[in-house]
Short mmCIF file of N, CA and C in Angstrom, two decimals:
data_model
loop_
_atom_site.label_atom_id
_atom_site.label_comp_id
_atom_site.label_asym_id
_atom_site.label_seq_id
_atom_site.Cartn_x
_atom_site.Cartn_y
_atom_site.Cartn_z
N MET A 139 -6.09 8.05 1.97
CA MET A 139 -5.19 7.36 1.08
C MET A 139 -6.01 6.83 -0.10
N LEU A 140 -5.49 7.01 -1.30
CA LEU A 140 -6.09 6.51 -2.52
C LEU A 140 -5.05 5.74 -3.30
N ASN A 141 -5.50 4.80 -4.13
CA ASN A 141 -4.54 4.17 -5.03
C ASN A 141 -5.11 4.12 -6.45
N TYR A 142 -4.19 4.18 -7.42
CA TYR A 142 -4.56 4.17 -8.83
C TYR A 142 -3.44 3.50 -9.62
N PRO A 143 -3.72 2.64 -10.57
CA PRO A 143 -5.06 2.16 -10.92
C PRO A 143 -5.55 1.13 -9.91
N ASN A 144 -6.85 0.98 -9.88
CA ASN A 144 -7.51 0.02 -9.01
C ASN A 144 -8.81 -0.39 -9.69
N PRO A 145 -8.91 -1.59 -10.22
CA PRO A 145 -8.00 -2.73 -10.08
C PRO A 145 -6.75 -2.58 -10.95
N PHE A 146 -5.78 -3.45 -10.68
CA PHE A 146 -4.57 -3.47 -11.50
C PHE A 146 -4.11 -4.91 -11.67
N SER A 147 -3.16 -5.11 -12.60
CA SER A 147 -2.72 -6.46 -12.96
C SER A 147 -1.20 -6.58 -12.84
N PRO A 148 -0.70 -7.04 -11.68
CA PRO A 148 0.74 -7.21 -11.53
C PRO A 148 1.33 -8.24 -12.50
N LEU A 149 0.55 -9.24 -12.88
CA LEU A 149 1.02 -10.25 -13.81
C LEU A 149 1.34 -9.64 -15.18
N SER A 150 0.65 -8.55 -15.51
CA SER A 150 0.89 -7.84 -16.78
C SER A 150 1.95 -6.74 -16.62
N GLY A 151 2.56 -6.66 -15.44
CA GLY A 151 3.60 -5.66 -15.21
C GLY A 151 3.09 -4.33 -14.67
N GLU A 152 1.80 -4.26 -14.32
CA GLU A 152 1.26 -3.01 -13.78
C GLU A 152 1.62 -2.85 -12.31
N ASN A 153 1.75 -1.61 -11.90
CA ASN A 153 1.92 -1.23 -10.50
C ASN A 153 0.70 -0.41 -10.10
N THR A 154 0.53 -0.20 -8.81
CA THR A 154 -0.47 0.75 -8.33
C THR A 154 0.24 1.75 -7.44
N SER A 155 -0.25 2.98 -7.45
CA SER A 155 0.36 4.06 -6.66
C SER A 155 -0.60 4.49 -5.55
N PHE A 156 -0.07 4.61 -4.34
CA PHE A 156 -0.84 5.09 -3.20
C PHE A 156 -0.48 6.55 -2.97
N ARG A 157 -1.46 7.40 -2.89
CA ARG A 157 -1.25 8.82 -2.60
C ARG A 157 -1.81 9.11 -1.22
N TYR A 158 -1.02 9.77 -0.40
CA TYR A 158 -1.44 10.10 0.96
C TYR A 158 -0.88 11.45 1.36
N SER A 159 -1.53 12.08 2.33
CA SER A 159 -1.10 13.39 2.83
C SER A 159 -0.81 13.31 4.32
N ILE A 160 0.21 14.06 4.73
CA ILE A 160 0.61 14.12 6.13
C ILE A 160 0.54 15.57 6.58
N VAL A 161 -0.12 15.80 7.71
CA VAL A 161 -0.23 17.17 8.22
C VAL A 161 0.80 17.47 9.30
N GLU A 162 1.36 16.44 9.94
CA GLU A 162 2.41 16.63 10.94
C GLU A 162 3.53 15.63 10.68
N GLN A 163 4.76 16.06 10.86
CA GLN A 163 5.94 15.21 10.68
C GLN A 163 5.80 13.93 11.49
N ASN A 164 6.16 12.81 10.90
CA ASN A 164 6.16 11.50 11.58
C ASN A 164 7.58 10.96 11.63
N THR A 165 7.85 10.10 12.60
CA THR A 165 9.17 9.50 12.70
C THR A 165 9.17 8.05 12.25
N GLU A 166 7.99 7.42 12.20
CA GLU A 166 7.88 6.03 11.76
C GLU A 166 6.62 5.86 10.95
N GLY A 167 6.68 4.93 9.98
CA GLY A 167 5.49 4.61 9.21
C GLY A 167 5.73 3.39 8.34
N ASN A 168 4.68 2.63 8.12
CA ASN A 168 4.76 1.42 7.31
C ASN A 168 3.55 1.32 6.40
N LEU A 169 3.77 0.91 5.15
CA LEU A 169 2.68 0.52 4.27
C LEU A 169 2.43 -0.95 4.52
N LEU A 170 1.17 -1.30 4.84
CA LEU A 170 0.80 -2.66 5.16
C LEU A 170 -0.26 -3.13 4.19
N ILE A 171 -0.10 -4.34 3.63
CA ILE A 171 -1.08 -4.94 2.74
C ILE A 171 -1.51 -6.28 3.35
N TYR A 172 -2.82 -6.49 3.45
CA TYR A 172 -3.38 -7.71 4.03
C TYR A 172 -4.25 -8.43 3.01
N ASP A 173 -4.35 -9.75 3.15
CA ASP A 173 -5.29 -10.50 2.32
C ASP A 173 -6.65 -10.54 3.03
N LEU A 174 -7.64 -11.20 2.42
CA LEU A 174 -8.99 -11.25 2.98
C LEU A 174 -9.05 -11.95 4.34
N SER A 175 -8.09 -12.82 4.61
CA SER A 175 -8.06 -13.54 5.89
C SER A 175 -7.39 -12.73 6.99
N GLY A 176 -6.89 -11.55 6.64
CA GLY A 176 -6.21 -10.71 7.63
C GLY A 176 -4.73 -11.00 7.78
N ASN A 177 -4.18 -11.81 6.89
CA ASN A 177 -2.74 -12.11 6.93
C ASN A 177 -1.96 -10.96 6.32
N LEU A 178 -0.92 -10.52 7.00
CA LEU A 178 -0.03 -9.50 6.46
C LEU A 178 0.79 -10.12 5.34
N ILE A 179 0.65 -9.59 4.13
CA ILE A 179 1.37 -10.18 2.99
C ILE A 179 2.46 -9.25 2.45
N TYR A 180 2.42 -7.96 2.86
CA TYR A 180 3.44 -7.02 2.39
C TYR A 180 3.61 -5.94 3.44
N LEU A 181 4.85 -5.62 3.73
CA LEU A 181 5.19 -4.54 4.66
C LEU A 181 6.34 -3.76 4.06
N ARG A 182 6.18 -2.46 3.98
CA ARG A 182 7.25 -1.59 3.51
C ARG A 182 7.43 -0.44 4.49
N LYS A 183 8.63 -0.35 5.06
CA LYS A 183 8.96 0.75 5.97
C LYS A 183 9.14 2.03 5.15
N LEU A 184 8.49 3.10 5.58
CA LEU A 184 8.61 4.37 4.88
C LEU A 184 9.94 5.04 5.20
N GLU A 185 10.49 5.67 4.19
CA GLU A 185 11.75 6.41 4.32
C GLU A 185 11.49 7.77 4.96
N PRO A 186 12.51 8.43 5.55
CA PRO A 186 12.31 9.73 6.19
C PRO A 186 11.60 10.76 5.30
N GLY A 187 11.93 10.84 4.03
CA GLY A 187 11.29 11.81 3.14
C GLY A 187 9.81 11.53 2.92
N GLU A 188 9.40 10.28 3.12
CA GLU A 188 8.00 9.89 2.95
C GLU A 188 7.18 10.13 4.22
N LEU A 189 7.84 10.63 5.27
CA LEU A 189 7.19 10.87 6.55
C LEU A 189 7.03 12.35 6.86
N SER A 190 7.48 13.21 5.96
CA SER A 190 7.39 14.65 6.19
C SER A 190 6.01 15.17 5.80
N THR A 191 5.70 16.38 6.23
CA THR A 191 4.40 16.96 5.90
C THR A 191 4.28 17.15 4.39
N GLY A 192 3.07 17.02 3.90
CA GLY A 192 2.81 17.18 2.47
C GLY A 192 2.16 15.95 1.88
N THR A 193 2.06 15.93 0.55
CA THR A 193 1.46 14.82 -0.18
C THR A 193 2.55 13.94 -0.75
N HIS A 194 2.39 12.64 -0.62
CA HIS A 194 3.40 11.68 -1.05
C HIS A 194 2.76 10.57 -1.88
N GLU A 195 3.59 9.83 -2.59
CA GLU A 195 3.11 8.72 -3.41
C GLU A 195 4.05 7.53 -3.24
N LEU A 196 3.45 6.37 -3.00
CA LEU A 196 4.20 5.11 -2.91
C LEU A 196 3.75 4.21 -4.04
N VAL A 197 4.66 3.46 -4.62
CA VAL A 197 4.33 2.53 -5.70
C VAL A 197 4.50 1.11 -5.19
N TRP A 198 3.52 0.27 -5.50
CA TRP A 198 3.55 -1.15 -5.13
C TRP A 198 3.33 -1.99 -6.37
N ASP A 199 4.11 -3.05 -6.51
CA ASP A 199 4.07 -3.90 -7.71
C ASP A 199 3.15 -5.11 -7.60
N GLY A 200 2.37 -5.21 -6.51
CA GLY A 200 1.44 -6.33 -6.37
C GLY A 200 2.09 -7.63 -5.98
N ARG A 201 3.28 -7.54 -5.38
CA ARG A 201 4.01 -8.74 -4.95
C ARG A 201 4.10 -8.77 -3.42
N THR A 202 4.29 -9.96 -2.90
CA THR A 202 4.56 -10.11 -1.47
C THR A 202 6.00 -9.66 -1.20
N ASN A 203 6.38 -9.63 0.07
CA ASN A 203 7.77 -9.32 0.40
C ASN A 203 8.72 -10.38 -0.11
N SER A 204 8.21 -11.58 -0.40
CA SER A 204 9.03 -12.66 -0.95
C SER A 204 9.13 -12.60 -2.47
N GLY A 205 8.44 -11.62 -3.09
CA GLY A 205 8.51 -11.46 -4.54
C GLY A 205 7.45 -12.24 -5.32
N ILE A 206 6.51 -12.85 -4.63
CA ILE A 206 5.46 -13.63 -5.30
C ILE A 206 4.35 -12.69 -5.78
N ILE A 207 3.98 -12.81 -7.06
CA ILE A 207 2.87 -12.02 -7.61
C ILE A 207 1.58 -12.54 -7.00
N LEU A 208 0.77 -11.63 -6.48
CA LEU A 208 -0.48 -12.03 -5.84
C LEU A 208 -1.52 -12.48 -6.85
N ALA A 209 -2.36 -13.40 -6.41
CA ALA A 209 -3.45 -13.92 -7.24
C ALA A 209 -4.58 -12.91 -7.31
N ASP A 210 -5.49 -13.14 -8.27
CA ASP A 210 -6.69 -12.32 -8.36
C ASP A 210 -7.38 -12.29 -7.00
N GLY A 211 -7.90 -11.13 -6.65
CA GLY A 211 -8.63 -11.05 -5.39
C GLY A 211 -8.66 -9.65 -4.84
N VAL A 212 -9.22 -9.56 -3.65
CA VAL A 212 -9.34 -8.29 -2.94
C VAL A 212 -8.33 -8.29 -1.80
N TYR A 213 -7.64 -7.18 -1.66
CA TYR A 213 -6.64 -6.99 -0.62
C TYR A 213 -6.92 -5.67 0.08
N PHE A 214 -6.33 -5.47 1.24
CA PHE A 214 -6.55 -4.25 2.00
C PHE A 214 -5.23 -3.60 2.35
N ALA A 215 -5.18 -2.28 2.21
CA ALA A 215 -3.95 -1.53 2.47
C ALA A 215 -4.21 -0.44 3.50
N MET A 216 -3.19 -0.13 4.25
CA MET A 216 -3.22 1.02 5.17
C MET A 216 -1.79 1.45 5.44
N ILE A 217 -1.66 2.68 5.89
CA ILE A 217 -0.36 3.17 6.34
C ILE A 217 -0.46 3.36 7.84
N ASP A 218 0.44 2.75 8.55
CA ASP A 218 0.48 2.79 10.01
C ASP A 218 1.60 3.75 10.41
N PHE A 219 1.20 4.91 10.94
CA PHE A 219 2.15 5.88 11.45
C PHE A 219 2.26 5.70 12.96
N GLN A 220 3.28 6.28 13.53
CA GLN A 220 3.51 6.16 14.96
C GLN A 220 2.30 6.66 15.76
N GLU A 221 1.69 7.75 15.32
CA GLU A 221 0.59 8.38 16.06
C GLU A 221 -0.80 7.97 15.58
N TYR A 222 -0.95 7.50 14.34
CA TYR A 222 -2.27 7.15 13.82
C TYR A 222 -2.14 6.23 12.62
N LYS A 223 -3.27 5.68 12.18
CA LYS A 223 -3.33 4.82 11.00
C LYS A 223 -4.26 5.46 9.99
N THR A 224 -3.99 5.26 8.71
CA THR A 224 -4.91 5.72 7.69
C THR A 224 -6.11 4.76 7.66
N ARG A 225 -7.17 5.18 7.01
CA ARG A 225 -8.30 4.27 6.82
C ARG A 225 -7.86 3.09 5.97
N ILE A 226 -8.52 1.98 6.17
CA ILE A 226 -8.22 0.79 5.37
C ILE A 226 -8.79 1.00 3.98
N HIS A 227 -8.00 0.67 2.97
CA HIS A 227 -8.36 0.90 1.58
C HIS A 227 -8.40 -0.44 0.83
N LYS A 228 -9.47 -0.67 0.07
CA LYS A 228 -9.63 -1.92 -0.66
C LYS A 228 -8.91 -1.84 -2.01
N ILE A 229 -8.17 -2.91 -2.35
CA ILE A 229 -7.44 -3.01 -3.62
C ILE A 229 -7.91 -4.27 -4.31
N ALA A 230 -8.15 -4.18 -5.61
CA ALA A 230 -8.52 -5.36 -6.41
C ALA A 230 -7.40 -5.70 -7.38
N ILE A 231 -7.03 -6.97 -7.41
CA ILE A 231 -6.06 -7.45 -8.38
C ILE A 231 -6.79 -8.36 -9.36
N ILE A 232 -6.67 -8.02 -10.64
CA ILE A 232 -7.23 -8.83 -11.72
C ILE A 232 -6.10 -9.06 -12.70
N ASN A 233 -5.52 -10.24 -12.65
CA ASN A 233 -4.39 -10.55 -13.52
C ASN A 233 -4.89 -11.00 -14.89
N ASP A 234 -4.49 -10.26 -15.92
CA ASP A 234 -4.82 -10.64 -17.28
C ASP A 234 -4.00 -11.87 -17.63
N LYS A 235 -4.63 -12.84 -18.21
CA LYS A 235 -3.90 -14.08 -18.53
C LYS A 235 -3.85 -14.30 -20.01
#
């Protein structure tokens, strides 16, 4: 899994896109974002089309599930599928002020 741009600035209206590939059909999957303390700050359930074989892209706006724009810092993302998890990926947020 890769994301671009990284770093990005949600305060300036930027999003980041996660690109991932699936080699076998999955029935469940979630995009998970954690802060440095290991707290889950964002969870997005993947739709059926995002679980099929092939390369896919997810867009994240740098907000929590409550809609709060995250502060500058390092965050960690992964996709948790029913059978396996992607490697943990580091994301940097630098909000232009």
